[in-house]
XYZ file of C-alpha atoms in Angstrom:
553
model
C -45.471 -23.537 7.958
C -43.277 -23.510 11.103
C -41.055 -20.438 11.428
C -37.897 -22.557 11.303
C -39.043 -24.020 7.990
C -39.853 -20.577 6.614
C -36.414 -19.288 7.593
C -34.805 -22.290 5.927
C -36.859 -21.722 2.774
C -35.903 -18.048 2.668
C -32.264 -18.997 3.178
C -32.421 -21.436 0.260
C -34.112 -18.806 -1.887
C -31.429 -16.253 -1.039
C -28.748 -18.822 -1.866
C -30.295 -19.525 -5.255
C -30.606 -15.839 -6.111
C -27.224 -14.680 -4.814
C -24.510 -14.697 -7.471
C -20.794 -14.091 -7.432
C -19.741 -11.966 -10.402
C -16.160 -11.700 -11.575
C -14.444 -8.997 -13.600
C -10.883 -9.468 -14.822
C -8.846 -6.579 -16.204
C -5.589 -7.800 -17.672
C -2.763 -7.215 -20.073
C -0.103 -4.634 -20.750
C -0.064 -1.209 -22.324
C 1.432 -2.384 -25.661
C 2.814 -5.587 -27.221
C 6.252 -4.895 -25.695
C 4.646 -4.508 -22.266
C 2.177 -7.384 -22.533
C 4.137 -10.305 -21.120
C 2.930 -13.890 -21.329
C 2.749 -14.098 -17.522
C -0.226 -11.716 -17.652
C -2.019 -14.066 -20.029
C -1.222 -17.064 -17.842
C -2.474 -15.225 -14.751
C -5.869 -14.778 -16.388
C -5.944 -18.404 -17.526
C -5.072 -19.562 -14.000
C -7.901 -17.453 -12.596
C -10.352 -18.896 -15.121
C -9.224 -22.405 -14.239
C -9.537 -21.761 -10.505
C -13.077 -20.417 -10.826
C -13.982 -23.539 -12.779
C -12.664 -25.632 -9.904
C -14.452 -23.697 -7.146
C -17.838 -23.081 -8.760
C -19.754 -26.203 -9.855
C -21.714 -24.376 -12.548
C -20.676 -21.731 -15.038
C -19.701 -18.538 -13.283
C -20.430 -14.971 -14.388
C -16.936 -13.896 -15.429
C -16.163 -11.024 -17.808
C -12.598 -10.654 -19.068
C -11.015 -7.612 -20.665
C -7.511 -8.259 -21.949
C -5.070 -6.128 -23.965
C -6.472 -5.640 -27.505
C -9.526 -7.863 -27.007
C -10.293 -10.115 -29.978
C -7.988 -8.292 -32.407
C -5.955 -11.001 -34.200
C -2.803 -8.856 -34.159
C 0.286 -9.962 -32.245
C -0.207 -8.374 -28.848
C 1.631 -10.790 -26.504
C 5.344 -10.978 -25.672
C 7.075 -14.242 -24.775
C 10.522 -15.778 -24.615
C 11.231 -18.724 -26.893
C 14.406 -20.553 -25.877
C 14.401 -22.481 -29.151
C 15.068 -19.304 -31.143
C 18.816 -18.911 -31.640
C 20.280 -15.448 -32.136
C 23.161 -15.362 -34.651
C 26.460 -14.748 -32.876
C 27.240 -11.600 -34.877
C 23.924 -9.978 -33.974
C 24.265 -10.950 -30.322
C 27.726 -9.414 -30.019
C 26.697 -6.269 -31.880
C 23.719 -5.850 -29.557
C 25.989 -6.145 -26.524
C 28.654 -3.670 -27.606
C 26.058 -1.163 -28.835
C 24.069 -1.606 -25.601
C 20.878 -2.653 -27.373
C 20.041 -6.057 -25.892
C 16.516 -5.171 -24.723
C 13.783 -7.226 -26.456
C 16.483 -9.059 -28.454
C 15.378 -12.598 -27.555
C 11.626 -11.992 -27.378
C 8.856 -13.164 -29.689
C 5.268 -12.022 -30.246
C 1.926 -13.698 -30.901
C -1.772 -13.032 -30.342
C -3.044 -13.868 -26.866
C -4.911 -17.147 -26.346
C -7.402 -16.218 -23.620
C -10.869 -17.568 -24.328
C -14.125 -15.726 -23.751
C -12.667 -12.225 -23.826
C -15.402 -9.603 -23.676
C -13.270 -6.814 -25.119
C -10.052 -4.846 -25.048
C -8.699 -3.247 -21.907
C -9.614 0.390 -22.357
C -11.326 2.919 -20.131
C -14.496 3.119 -22.220
C -15.034 -0.648 -22.014
C -14.442 -0.743 -18.270
C -16.701 2.224 -17.581
C -19.404 0.691 -19.775
C -19.144 -2.593 -17.865
C -19.815 -0.839 -14.570
C -22.818 0.926 -16.115
C -24.247 -2.112 -17.912
C -23.385 -4.886 -15.453
C -22.030 -3.537 -12.179
C -24.868 -1.075 -11.668
C -27.457 -3.839 -12.110
C -26.134 -6.174 -9.428
C -28.524 -6.692 -6.539
C -28.472 -7.435 -2.828
C -26.953 -10.853 -2.216
C -24.626 -10.583 -5.201
C -20.902 -10.092 -4.770
C -18.417 -8.586 -7.204
C -14.807 -9.765 -7.394
C -12.355 -7.764 -9.496
C -8.955 -9.192 -10.460
C -6.439 -6.844 -12.070
C -3.247 -8.300 -13.534
C -1.608 -5.523 -15.488
C 0.935 -2.708 -15.198
C 0.675 0.405 -13.083
C 2.348 3.740 -12.550
C 3.041 6.294 -9.876
C 0.635 9.103 -9.135
C 1.147 11.840 -11.702
C 0.674 14.539 -9.053
C 2.937 14.429 -5.997
C 0.246 16.210 -4.000
C -1.971 13.109 -4.299
C 0.546 10.243 -4.009
C -2.137 7.574 -3.544
C -3.826 8.442 -6.837
C -1.734 5.886 -8.693
C -2.520 4.681 -12.187
C -3.546 1.484 -13.920
C -2.069 1.178 -17.420
C -4.555 0.039 -20.046
C -4.051 -0.933 -23.685
C -2.437 1.599 -26.010
C -0.846 3.330 -22.991
C -4.179 4.625 -21.709
C -4.218 5.331 -17.978
C -6.956 4.920 -15.370
C -6.295 6.758 -12.111
C -7.364 5.430 -8.732
C -9.826 8.298 -8.320
C -11.461 7.365 -11.642
C -11.652 3.708 -10.657
C -13.286 4.663 -7.352
C -15.980 6.502 -9.308
C -16.579 3.363 -11.397
C -17.055 1.415 -8.156
C -19.601 3.987 -6.997
C -21.942 2.701 -9.715
C -22.209 -0.647 -7.921
C -25.141 -0.642 -5.442
C -24.138 -0.094 -1.827
C -25.576 -3.454 -0.747
C -23.250 -5.399 -3.082
C -19.862 -6.299 -1.556
C -16.910 -5.582 -3.868
C -13.562 -7.355 -3.480
C -10.507 -6.453 -5.541
C -7.194 -8.226 -6.040
C -4.739 -5.961 -7.867
C -1.164 -6.946 -8.679
C 0.161 -4.072 -10.793
C 3.044 -1.816 -9.757
C 2.039 0.884 -7.252
C -1.264 -0.973 -6.739
C -1.497 0.055 -3.085
C -2.810 3.476 -4.037
C -6.076 1.746 -4.938
C -6.528 0.756 -1.275
C -7.993 4.245 -0.928
C -11.124 2.933 -2.630
C -12.504 2.567 0.905
C -12.773 6.362 1.063
C -15.282 8.567 -0.717
C -13.981 9.346 -4.210
C -10.759 7.613 -3.186
C -9.880 10.572 -0.956
C -9.109 9.812 2.688
C -10.033 13.378 3.656
C -13.627 12.835 2.475
C -14.451 10.057 4.908
C -15.016 6.349 4.438
C -17.432 5.036 1.850
C -20.528 3.261 3.123
C -20.173 0.668 0.353
C -18.908 -2.744 1.542
C -15.723 -2.890 -0.528
C -12.252 -4.194 0.202
C -9.086 -5.044 -1.656
C -5.738 -6.796 -1.596
C -2.734 -5.309 -3.367
C 0.643 -6.642 -4.440
C 2.534 -3.663 -3.099
C 2.195 -0.224 -1.560
C 1.502 2.964 -3.481
C 5.127 3.944 -4.113
C 6.850 0.678 -4.978
C 7.002 -1.412 -8.100
C 5.749 -4.996 -7.957
C 7.301 -8.302 -8.948
C 6.092 -10.287 -11.921
C 5.296 -9.491 -15.559
C 7.788 -11.763 -17.260
C 8.052 -13.103 -20.826
C 9.282 -16.413 -19.379
C 6.971 -19.236 -20.460
C 7.878 -21.448 -17.473
C 5.198 -20.925 -14.815
C 7.361 -22.500 -12.117
C 9.404 -19.296 -12.296
C 6.393 -17.070 -11.554
C 6.575 -15.592 -8.070
C 4.321 -12.557 -8.265
C 1.603 -11.770 -5.719
C -1.347 -13.589 -7.261
C 0.652 -16.809 -7.728
C 0.780 -17.112 -3.932
C -2.641 -15.585 -3.286
C -4.470 -18.061 -5.520
C -2.268 -20.922 -4.297
C -3.532 -20.223 -0.790
C -7.133 -20.436 -2.017
C -6.584 -23.550 -4.168
C -4.283 -25.405 -1.799
C -1.743 -25.906 -4.565
C 0.597 -23.859 -6.702
C -0.108 -22.754 -10.235
C 1.778 -25.873 -11.381
C -0.487 -27.961 -9.095
C 2.038 -28.778 -6.385
C 0.157 -29.088 -3.060
C 0.773 -26.617 -0.231
C -0.391 -26.625 3.373
C -3.631 -24.671 3.498
C -3.151 -21.375 5.383
C -6.322 -21.830 7.419
C -4.851 -19.882 10.292
C -8.069 -19.623 12.320
C -8.845 -23.335 11.823
C -12.412 -22.723 10.650
C -12.123 -25.138 7.730
C -11.806 -22.505 4.976
C -9.149 -20.132 3.669
C -10.391 -16.553 3.618
C -9.019 -13.878 1.316
C -7.439 -12.186 4.342
C -5.653 -15.448 5.144
C -4.516 -15.727 1.526
C -3.041 -12.229 1.802
C -1.267 -13.213 5.017
C 0.128 -16.271 3.246
C 1.645 -14.008 0.578
C 3.310 -11.874 3.248
C 4.817 -14.985 4.736
C 5.683 -17.103 1.699
C 6.384 -14.765 -1.210
C 10.144 -14.270 -1.842
C 9.740 -11.107 -3.933
C 10.351 -7.362 -3.649
C 6.640 -6.776 -2.939
C 5.366 -5.032 0.184
C 1.720 -6.199 0.052
C -1.060 -4.162 1.600
C -4.845 -4.242 1.965
C -7.744 -1.853 2.456
C -7.933 -2.230 6.228
C -4.312 -1.045 6.369
C -5.312 2.160 4.571
C -8.264 2.567 6.931
C -6.034 2.232 9.986
C -3.545 4.740 8.599
C -6.329 7.294 8.408
C -8.355 6.648 11.550
C -5.993 5.144 14.113
C -2.782 6.567 15.505
C 0.516 5.635 17.107
C 2.047 7.166 20.226
C 4.327 10.167 19.623
C 7.906 9.212 18.888
C 10.699 10.417 21.142
C 12.540 13.369 19.546
C 15.591 11.228 18.832
C 13.668 8.294 17.415
C 13.019 7.522 13.790
C 9.978 5.867 12.284
C 9.666 2.141 13.054
C 9.880 1.342 9.375
C 12.704 3.507 8.113
C 15.701 5.588 8.962
C 15.247 9.258 8.207
C 17.910 9.445 5.512
C 17.804 5.835 4.405
C 15.380 5.311 1.571
C 14.693 1.832 0.126
C 15.747 1.079 -3.415
C 13.866 -1.201 -5.787
C 15.515 -4.426 -6.892
C 16.901 -4.940 -10.371
C 14.016 -7.065 -11.507
C 11.658 -4.285 -10.593
C 13.635 -1.560 -12.330
C 12.599 -2.828 -15.740
C 9.001 -1.758 -15.085
C 7.467 1.125 -17.013
C 7.769 3.434 -14.008
C 11.249 2.992 -12.555
C 11.474 3.607 -8.840
C 13.570 6.623 -7.889
C 12.388 6.908 -4.289
C 10.744 3.957 -2.636
C 10.131 5.508 0.759
C 6.789 3.972 1.681
C 3.924 5.637 3.456
C 4.041 5.136 7.182
C 0.936 3.765 8.879
C -0.624 6.344 11.111
C 1.176 9.328 9.585
C -1.990 10.973 8.230
C -4.424 13.127 10.217
C -6.039 11.105 13.025
C -9.777 10.966 13.484
C -9.563 12.914 16.729
C -7.118 15.194 18.495
C -8.322 14.177 21.940
C -5.704 12.527 24.164
C -6.014 8.742 24.305
C -7.677 7.170 27.306
C -4.965 4.545 27.585
C -1.373 4.085 26.533
C -1.156 3.464 22.809
C 0.794 0.600 21.312
C 3.465 0.826 18.625
C 5.696 -1.548 16.703
C 8.209 -1.059 19.529
C 5.821 -2.289 22.202
C 6.702 -5.591 23.802
C 6.368 -8.334 21.207
C 4.430 -10.637 23.534
C 1.947 -7.846 24.248
C 1.432 -7.189 20.538
C 0.770 -10.878 19.915
C -2.118 -10.715 22.390
C -3.821 -8.229 20.060
C -2.984 -10.083 16.838
C -5.499 -12.007 14.762
C -4.701 -15.603 13.888
C -3.459 -14.453 10.471
C -1.331 -11.683 12.020
C 0.093 -14.191 14.464
C 1.064 -16.574 11.658
C 2.799 -13.780 9.751
C 4.685 -12.384 12.739
C 5.822 -15.748 14.057
C 6.631 -17.039 10.584
C 8.687 -13.991 9.609
C 10.396 -14.050 13.007
C 11.539 -17.586 12.259
C 12.670 -16.723 8.726
C 14.592 -13.652 9.894
C 15.844 -15.316 13.096
C 14.274 -12.663 15.313
C 13.666 -13.288 18.996
C 13.047 -11.438 22.234
C 10.609 -8.749 23.232
C 12.062 -5.861 21.185
C 11.917 -7.415 17.737
C 11.002 -4.205 15.951
C 14.300 -2.553 16.839
C 16.223 -5.696 15.946
C 14.465 -5.890 12.589
C 15.057 -2.186 11.984
C 18.776 -2.532 12.705
C 19.111 -5.578 10.458
C 17.157 -3.833 7.710
C 19.566 -0.896 7.840
C 22.512 -3.277 7.726
C 20.997 -4.952 4.667
C 20.461 -1.602 2.976
C 24.007 -0.499 3.727
C 25.304 -3.679 2.095
C 23.166 -3.012 -0.940
C 24.435 0.563 -1.228
C 27.984 -0.768 -1.506
C 26.915 -3.166 -4.246
C 25.033 -0.342 -5.973
C 28.250 1.671 -6.132
C 30.167 -1.298 -7.570
C 27.396 -1.896 -10.092
C 27.467 1.719 -11.280
C 31.248 1.707 -11.577
C 31.409 -1.539 -13.544
C 28.463 -0.575 -15.758
C 30.211 2.678 -16.621
C 33.421 0.856 -17.523
C 31.509 -1.711 -19.575
C 29.716 1.016 -21.514
C 33.023 2.753 -22.230
C 34.677 -0.431 -23.502
C 31.608 -1.281 -25.568
C 31.934 2.114 -27.208
C 35.578 1.465 -28.049
C 34.791 -1.923 -29.598
C 31.844 -0.554 -31.570
C 34.089 2.227 -32.871
C 36.470 -0.361 -34.310
C 33.502 -2.089 -35.983
C 32.331 1.170 -37.563
C 35.808 1.825 -38.944
C 35.472 -1.363 -41.016
C 31.692 -1.108 -41.583
C 30.677 2.565 -41.222
C 27.095 1.641 -42.134
C 26.669 0.224 -38.609
C 26.569 3.797 -37.317
C 22.850 3.481 -38.121
C 21.188 0.112 -37.496
C 18.594 0.927 -40.173
C 21.083 1.533 -42.969
C 19.888 -0.491 -46.000
C 23.191 -2.407 -46.223
C 23.379 -3.549 -42.583
C 21.521 -6.820 -43.202
C 23.722 -7.491 -46.224
C 26.869 -7.185 -44.121
C 25.419 -9.305 -41.332
C 24.781 -12.129 -43.780
C 27.942 -11.759 -45.854
C 30.485 -10.721 -43.225
C 29.056 -12.329 -40.079
C 32.114 -14.443 -39.296
C 34.466 -11.530 -39.876
C 32.338 -9.352 -37.579
C 32.559 -11.922 -34.791
C 36.313 -12.256 -35.241
C 36.855 -8.494 -35.219
C 34.868 -8.038 -32.001
C 36.302 -11.008 -30.121
C 39.878 -10.137 -31.122
C 39.635 -6.627 -29.731
C 42.233 -6.205 -26.949
C 39.549 -5.197 -24.431
C 36.922 -7.781 -25.361
C 37.979 -10.218 -22.610
C 37.575 -7.461 -20.035
C 34.207 -6.563 -21.557
C 32.952 -10.136 -21.118
C 34.309 -10.375 -17.590
C 32.513 -7.171 -16.666
C 29.279 -8.473 -18.176
C 29.452 -11.558 -15.949
C 30.342 -9.526 -12.860
C 27.534 -7.044 -13.480
C 25.035 -9.886 -13.753
C 26.291 -11.388 -10.490
C 26.085 -8.011 -8.763
C 22.531 -7.570 -10.007
C 21.535 -10.895 -8.502
C 23.227 -10.058 -5.194
C 21.513 -6.658 -5.047
C 18.180 -8.272 -5.803
C 18.681 -10.825 -3.020
C 19.461 -8.057 -0.536
C 16.415 -6.084 -1.603
C 14.210 -9.127 -1.119
C 15.660 -9.623 2.351
C 15.080 -5.965 3.221
C 11.467 -6.405 2.135
C 11.001 -9.235 4.638
C 12.052 -6.895 7.443
C 9.716 -4.237 6.082
C 6.803 -6.679 5.997
C 7.535 -7.668 9.583
C 7.708 -4.058 10.804
C 4.540 -3.088 8.999
C 2.711 -6.122 10.358
C 3.697 -5.160 13.897
C 2.571 -1.615 13.307
C -0.814 -2.603 11.891
C -1.459 -4.828 14.910
C -0.710 -1.828 17.107
C -2.924 0.479 15.041
C -5.817 -1.983 15.145
C -5.522 -2.227 18.924
C -5.289 1.560 19.260
C -8.408 2.167 17.189
C -10.591 1.319 20.176
C -8.926 4.197 22.039
C -8.895 6.888 19.349
C -11.733 6.013 16.972
C -15.403 6.885 17.328
C -17.930 4.036 17.701
C -18.934 4.556 14.069
C -15.343 4.275 12.885
C -14.780 1.166 14.981
C -17.920 -0.433 13.559
C -16.907 0.435 9.998
C -13.495 -1.118 10.599
C -15.135 -4.266 11.936
C -17.276 -4.463 8.789
C -14.236 -3.916 6.587
C -12.296 -6.702 8.279
C -15.346 -8.946 7.937
C -15.530 -8.194 4.209
C -11.812 -8.961 3.825
C -12.385 -12.260 5.626
C -14.822 -13.612 3.046
C -14.218 -16.766 1.036
C -15.088 -17.632 -2.531
C -18.393 -19.391 -3.268
C -20.146 -18.470 -0.045
C -23.503 -16.853 0.660
C -22.589 -13.572 2.337
C -24.516 -11.817 5.038
C -25.577 -8.456 3.663
C -23.811 -5.851 5.802
C -25.884 -3.052 7.234
C -25.451 0.041 5.112
C -24.849 3.209 7.078
C -26.293 6.409 5.701
C -23.415 8.535 6.977
C -19.656 8.464 6.863
C -17.066 10.095 9.038
C -15.410 12.879 7.102
C -12.870 13.829 9.712
């Protein structure tokens, strides 16, 4: 047989043997934290895989309580009307949370089990460990997450599993270690604080222990110290704007409600890679997310920026000006108290030797930075420049100044919000006091006669509350507080756009600088990582060469 024919035969054989495997980890930590959007994310992913892969795909799903018939899912039903008396009582007593929400059992088909650590660890032992060369593993996580429990290891963030169990990034990295080193692993994680898991590219998830030789990469909704958008009980999918809605839209070429979008094929090679999908999120998503990926974490560790002048501040923040999470984000399990993000390049560089050439930074001339940008980077930088109306060669400083202006505006609104919330709470207390004078049983919502009074005296309750001399002010404050919340959220989303732009500039600079400060081995590992991030679904991958050493500097 001619050599060309033999090569073709071997290629066909490899294609037939190679398999893409998918693992989905989804759901909340309890019924009250298991919003319907998480269910719909999994269903969208299942539907997309059915569209992309002509035959049945190997896809294992773990979701909330598994196949338990109990009501584990939270959703909002607009057809359910809350009696006026109960609604007003909830408002004046400050107990409106969960008031309009309903619960049912999830409707995801083909669930392998509940989302707990034992099940996930067992999957990696029983399935992940048995994957072979030519296979690829894709992991999609749509759940909740929390900050690192130890401030000394801020990137060791947590993934919340069912029944409030927690899986730390370091633990997850050990699960990944069970997958053979010749099997590429790709993760898409959209939980709060997901960016900590970008450290999976390091041994044991620890940047100080060198990079792992395993070909793994990941894309994350937000950095390690910010909450993420999403997780809503709203049943209307047109209102979903979390990370994976845009990420999968880029892959599918249409939104989750099947409205077509222009394919973000930025390099014009006829396919949308996962890296291009991530870039599309940076450009198109209108949320509070600051998305990141594994190559960003790699650059933070192994590349470096030029020293800042003594009077300068970091390109991405002012020294005493810390970002605040938006209102939508503050409802997450782990409320953000300090959203100062990690700065690319701030960790120990791979070498202390002086650079051979001048290093770039976000403040380098914009045109010069574009020369070092990939096609995806270029699309993000030019697209965000247009959205933010940035121009000229010193766009980083302009963006930084506008970001500070945006944050200053938000601080003023924050102060107004606190003041009006305090007044509203005080008035609510006065109105509730008048209710308890007439119905002292309402001092405890669980008093056995409360339901009796709600049914018998509902109209009188409404009249007593609405006739209170301060009720009109109470309602006006409620409307103003809601408007302020929306304005604060809009400002936070705008600040995030500046942050995405600044970070994108900085990562372009770090990537360019790596050739000056990184060893040949580090540069080669970065090239492999970028190549892994640039894969597409349903392709036959080239098996990357597996190094037997890693740089532990």
